[in-house]
Amino acid sequence: PLPILFSCIYCRYRKNAYLFIYYLIQFCGHSWIFTNMTVRFFSFGKDSMVDTFYAIGLVMQLCQSISLLELLHIYVGIESNHLLPRILQLTERIIVLFMVITSQEEVQEKYVVCVLFIFWNLLDMVRYTYSMLSVIGISYAVLTWFSQTLWMPIYPLCVLAEAFTIYQSLPYFESFGTYSTKLPFDLSFYFPYVLKIYLMMLFVGMYFTYNHLYSERRDILRVFPNKKKM
C-alpha cells in the first residue's frame, strides 16, 4: 500500500540524514585535530609534538567517545558492518587513550602519542568522508579505492604505536600504582600485569581485524565496478 511505501521512504530518509550528520561531525572533529597538529608542527617544529595531547586531547577524547555510537548503529541495523571487529578497533583506542595516555601525564608528552594521533586521524578522515558521501549516494572510484587501501599500511602502524605507548607507560604504572589495588585475603590487583597481557592480545586482535578488513575491501572493490556499469 502507498502509505507503507511512504513510511519506509521517510524512515530511510531519517536514517540517512542521521548517519550523514554523525559522519559529518566526526569528519569535522578529526579534520580539526589533523589541521591543528599540522599547523602547530610547521609553526613550532618538534616542540609541538611534546604538548600534542594538551592541545587536542579533549577533542580527541570527544571524537572517540562519540564513536562508541557506532556499536549501537551496527546493533540496531542502521550500519551494515560486523559488530566484533568494530568492538576490537574501538576497544584498542578507548584503552590506549583513556586508560593509558589520559591517566599518565608523563606519557602524554611522548612523541609516540603525536604519531599515534596522526595515524588515527588519517584513517578516520578518509573513512568518514567515504561513509558520509556513500550515505547520500555519492561515490568516487578514487575515494573508494583509497578508503579501502589506506588502512593496509596504516592500521598495523597504529597497532605498533599503541603497543609502544603501552610499553612506555609501564614504568609509570609500576611507580605510581595507578589502577592497582589491594584486595581482601592478601590478594592484589596489579594493573601493569593486565597491560602486559593486553599487549599480547593486541596483536591477536590486529590479525583478526586485518583479515576482516581485507575481506571487506575485496568485496567492496569487486562490487564497485559493477555499480559503475549499471
Coordinates of C-alpha atoms in Angstrom, one line a residue:
P1 CA 0.0 0.0 0.0
L2 CA 1.1 3.6 -0.7
P3 CA 1.1 4.7 3.0
I4 CA 3.5 1.9 3.9
L5 CA 5.7 2.8 1.0
F6 CA 5.9 6.5 2.1
S7 CA 6.6 5.4 5.6
C8 CA 9.5 3.2 4.5
I9 CA 10.9 6.1 2.4
Y10 CA 10.6 8.5 5.3
C11 CA 12.3 6.1 7.7
R12 CA 15.1 5.6 5.3
Y13 CA 15.5 9.3 4.8
R14 CA 15.6 9.9 8.6
K15 CA 18.2 7.1 9.0
N16 CA 20.4 8.5 6.2
A17 CA 20.1 12.1 7.5
Y18 CA 21.1 11.0 11.0
L19 CA 24.1 9.0 9.6
F20 CA 25.2 11.9 7.4
I21 CA 25.2 14.3 10.4
Y22 CA 27.1 11.8 12.5
Y23 CA 29.8 11.2 9.9
L24 CA 30.0 15.0 9.2
I25 CA 30.5 15.7 12.9
Q26 CA 33.2 13.0 13.1
F27 CA 34.9 14.3 9.9
C28 CA 34.9 17.9 11.2
G29 CA 36.4 16.8 14.6
H30 CA 39.2 14.7 13.1
S31 CA 39.9 17.3 10.4
W32 CA 40.2 20.0 13.1
I33 CA 42.6 17.7 15.0
F34 CA 44.8 16.9 12.0
T35 CA 44.8 20.6 10.8
N36 CA 45.7 21.8 14.3
M37 CA 48.6 19.3 14.6
T38 CA 49.9 20.1 11.1
V39 CA 49.8 23.9 11.7
R40 CA 51.5 23.5 15.1
F41 CA 54.2 21.3 13.7
F42 CA 55.1 23.8 10.9
S43 CA 55.0 26.6 13.5
F44 CA 56.9 25.1 16.4
G45 CA 58.6 22.1 14.9
K46 CA 59.4 19.1 17.1
D47 CA 58.4 21.1 20.2
S48 CA 54.8 20.9 19.2
M49 CA 54.9 17.1 19.5
V50 CA 55.5 17.2 23.2
D51 CA 52.3 19.0 24.1
T52 CA 50.1 17.4 21.4
F53 CA 47.8 15.9 24.0
Y54 CA 47.3 19.2 25.8
A55 CA 46.4 21.0 22.5
I56 CA 44.0 18.5 21.0
G57 CA 43.4 15.8 23.7
L58 CA 40.0 17.0 24.7
V59 CA 38.6 16.9 21.1
M60 CA 40.2 13.5 20.5
Q61 CA 38.5 12.2 23.6
L62 CA 35.2 13.6 22.5
C63 CA 35.5 12.1 19.0
Q64 CA 36.5 8.7 20.4
S65 CA 33.7 8.8 22.9
I66 CA 31.1 9.6 20.2
S67 CA 32.4 6.8 18.1
L68 CA 31.0 4.3 20.6
L69 CA 27.6 5.1 19.0
E70 CA 28.8 3.0 16.0
L71 CA 28.3 -0.1 18.1
L72 CA 24.7 0.9 18.6
H73 CA 24.4 1.7 14.9
I74 CA 25.5 -1.8 14.0
Y75 CA 23.4 -3.5 16.7
V76 CA 20.2 -1.8 15.6
G77 CA 21.0 -2.3 11.9
I78 CA 21.4 1.2 10.6
E79 CA 25.0 0.4 9.7
S80 CA 25.9 -2.7 7.8
N81 CA 29.2 -3.7 9.5
H82 CA 30.2 -6.6 11.6
L83 CA 30.0 -5.9 15.4
L84 CA 33.0 -7.8 16.7
P85 CA 35.7 -6.3 14.5
R86 CA 34.4 -2.8 15.3
I87 CA 34.4 -3.6 19.0
L88 CA 38.0 -4.7 18.8
Q89 CA 39.0 -1.5 17.0
L90 CA 37.2 0.8 19.4
T91 CA 38.5 -1.1 22.5
E92 CA 42.0 -0.6 21.3
R93 CA 41.5 3.2 21.2
I94 CA 39.5 3.5 24.3
I95 CA 42.0 1.6 26.4
V96 CA 45.1 3.4 25.0
L97 CA 43.5 6.9 25.0
F98 CA 41.6 6.9 28.3
M99 CA 43.3 4.3 30.5
V100 CA 46.9 4.7 29.4
I101 CA 47.5 8.2 27.9
T102 CA 44.9 10.3 29.9
S103 CA 45.9 8.7 33.2
Q104 CA 49.6 9.3 32.9
E105 CA 50.8 12.9 32.3
E106 CA 54.3 11.7 31.6
V107 CA 53.1 9.5 28.7
Q108 CA 51.2 12.5 27.3
E109 CA 54.5 14.2 26.5
K110 CA 55.9 11.2 24.5
Y111 CA 56.5 11.6 20.7
V112 CA 54.6 8.4 20.1
V113 CA 51.3 10.0 21.2
C114 CA 51.6 12.5 18.4
V115 CA 52.5 9.8 15.9
L116 CA 49.5 7.7 17.1
F117 CA 47.1 10.6 16.8
I118 CA 48.3 11.3 13.3
F119 CA 47.6 7.7 12.2
W120 CA 44.2 7.6 13.9
N121 CA 43.2 10.9 12.2
L122 CA 44.4 9.9 8.8
L123 CA 42.3 6.8 8.8
D124 CA 39.2 8.5 10.3
M125 CA 39.2 11.5 7.9
V126 CA 39.2 9.2 4.9
R127 CA 36.8 6.7 6.4
Y128 CA 34.2 9.3 7.5
T129 CA 34.5 11.2 4.2
Y130 CA 33.8 7.9 2.3
S131 CA 30.9 7.0 4.6
M132 CA 29.4 10.5 4.5
L133 CA 29.3 10.5 0.8
S134 CA 28.1 6.9 0.5
V135 CA 25.0 7.7 2.7
I136 CA 23.8 10.3 0.2
G137 CA 24.6 8.1 -2.8
I138 CA 27.8 9.7 -4.0
S139 CA 30.7 7.5 -4.9
Y140 CA 34.1 8.2 -6.5
A141 CA 36.3 5.4 -7.7
V142 CA 39.5 7.0 -6.3
L143 CA 38.0 7.7 -2.9
T144 CA 36.5 4.2 -2.7
W145 CA 39.9 2.6 -3.5
F146 CA 41.8 5.0 -1.2
S147 CA 39.4 4.4 1.8
Q148 CA 39.7 0.6 1.3
T149 CA 43.5 0.7 0.8
L150 CA 44.9 3.3 3.2
W151 CA 44.3 1.2 6.3
M152 CA 46.5 -1.6 4.9
P153 CA 49.8 0.1 5.8
I154 CA 48.4 2.5 8.5
Y155 CA 46.4 0.1 10.7
P156 CA 49.4 -2.1 11.6
L157 CA 51.4 1.1 12.3
C158 CA 48.6 2.2 14.6
V159 CA 48.8 -1.1 16.5
L160 CA 52.6 -0.8 16.8
A161 CA 52.2 2.8 18.0
E162 CA 49.6 1.7 20.5
A163 CA 51.8 -1.1 21.7
F164 CA 54.8 1.2 22.1
T165 CA 52.6 3.7 24.0
I166 CA 51.6 0.9 26.4
Y167 CA 55.2 -0.3 26.8
Q168 CA 56.4 3.2 27.6
S169 CA 53.6 3.7 30.2
L170 CA 54.5 0.5 32.2
P171 CA 57.2 2.1 34.4
Y172 CA 54.8 4.9 35.4
F173 CA 52.0 2.5 36.2
E174 CA 54.5 0.5 38.3
S175 CA 55.8 3.6 40.1
F176 CA 52.5 5.3 40.8
G177 CA 50.3 2.2 41.2
T178 CA 47.5 3.7 39.1
Y179 CA 44.6 1.3 38.9
S180 CA 46.5 -1.2 41.1
T181 CA 44.8 -2.0 44.4
K182 CA 44.9 -4.3 47.4
L183 CA 42.2 -7.0 47.6
P184 CA 41.0 -9.0 50.6
F185 CA 42.8 -12.1 51.7
D186 CA 46.3 -10.7 50.9
L187 CA 45.5 -10.5 47.2
S188 CA 46.2 -7.6 44.9
F189 CA 45.2 -6.3 41.5
Y190 CA 48.4 -5.2 39.7
F191 CA 47.5 -3.2 36.6
P192 CA 50.8 -3.5 34.8
Y193 CA 50.3 -7.3 34.5
V194 CA 46.9 -6.6 32.8
L195 CA 48.6 -4.2 30.3
K196 CA 51.3 -6.8 29.5
I197 CA 48.6 -9.4 28.8
Y198 CA 46.7 -6.9 26.8
L199 CA 49.9 -6.2 24.7
M200 CA 49.8 -9.8 23.5
M201 CA 46.1 -9.7 22.9
L202 CA 46.5 -6.5 20.9
F203 CA 48.4 -8.3 18.1
V204 CA 46.0 -11.2 18.1
G205 CA 43.1 -8.7 17.7
M206 CA 45.1 -7.0 14.9
Y207 CA 45.4 -10.3 13.0
F208 CA 41.6 -10.9 13.2
T209 CA 40.7 -7.3 12.3
Y210 CA 43.1 -7.1 9.4
N211 CA 41.7 -10.3 7.9
H212 CA 38.2 -8.9 8.3
L213 CA 39.1 -5.5 6.7
Y214 CA 40.9 -7.3 3.9
S215 CA 37.8 -9.4 3.1
E216 CA 35.6 -6.3 3.3
R217 CA 37.9 -4.5 0.9
R218 CA 37.9 -7.3 -1.6
D219 CA 34.1 -7.4 -1.6
I220 CA 33.6 -3.7 -1.9
L221 CA 36.2 -3.3 -4.7
R222 CA 34.6 -6.3 -6.5
V223 CA 31.1 -4.8 -6.4
F224 CA 32.1 -1.2 -7.2
P225 CA 33.0 -1.7 -10.9
N226 CA 29.6 -3.4 -11.4
K227 CA 27.9 -0.4 -9.8
K228 CA 29.6 1.9 -12.2
K229 CA 28.5 -0.1 -15.2
M230 CA 24.9 -0.1 -14.0

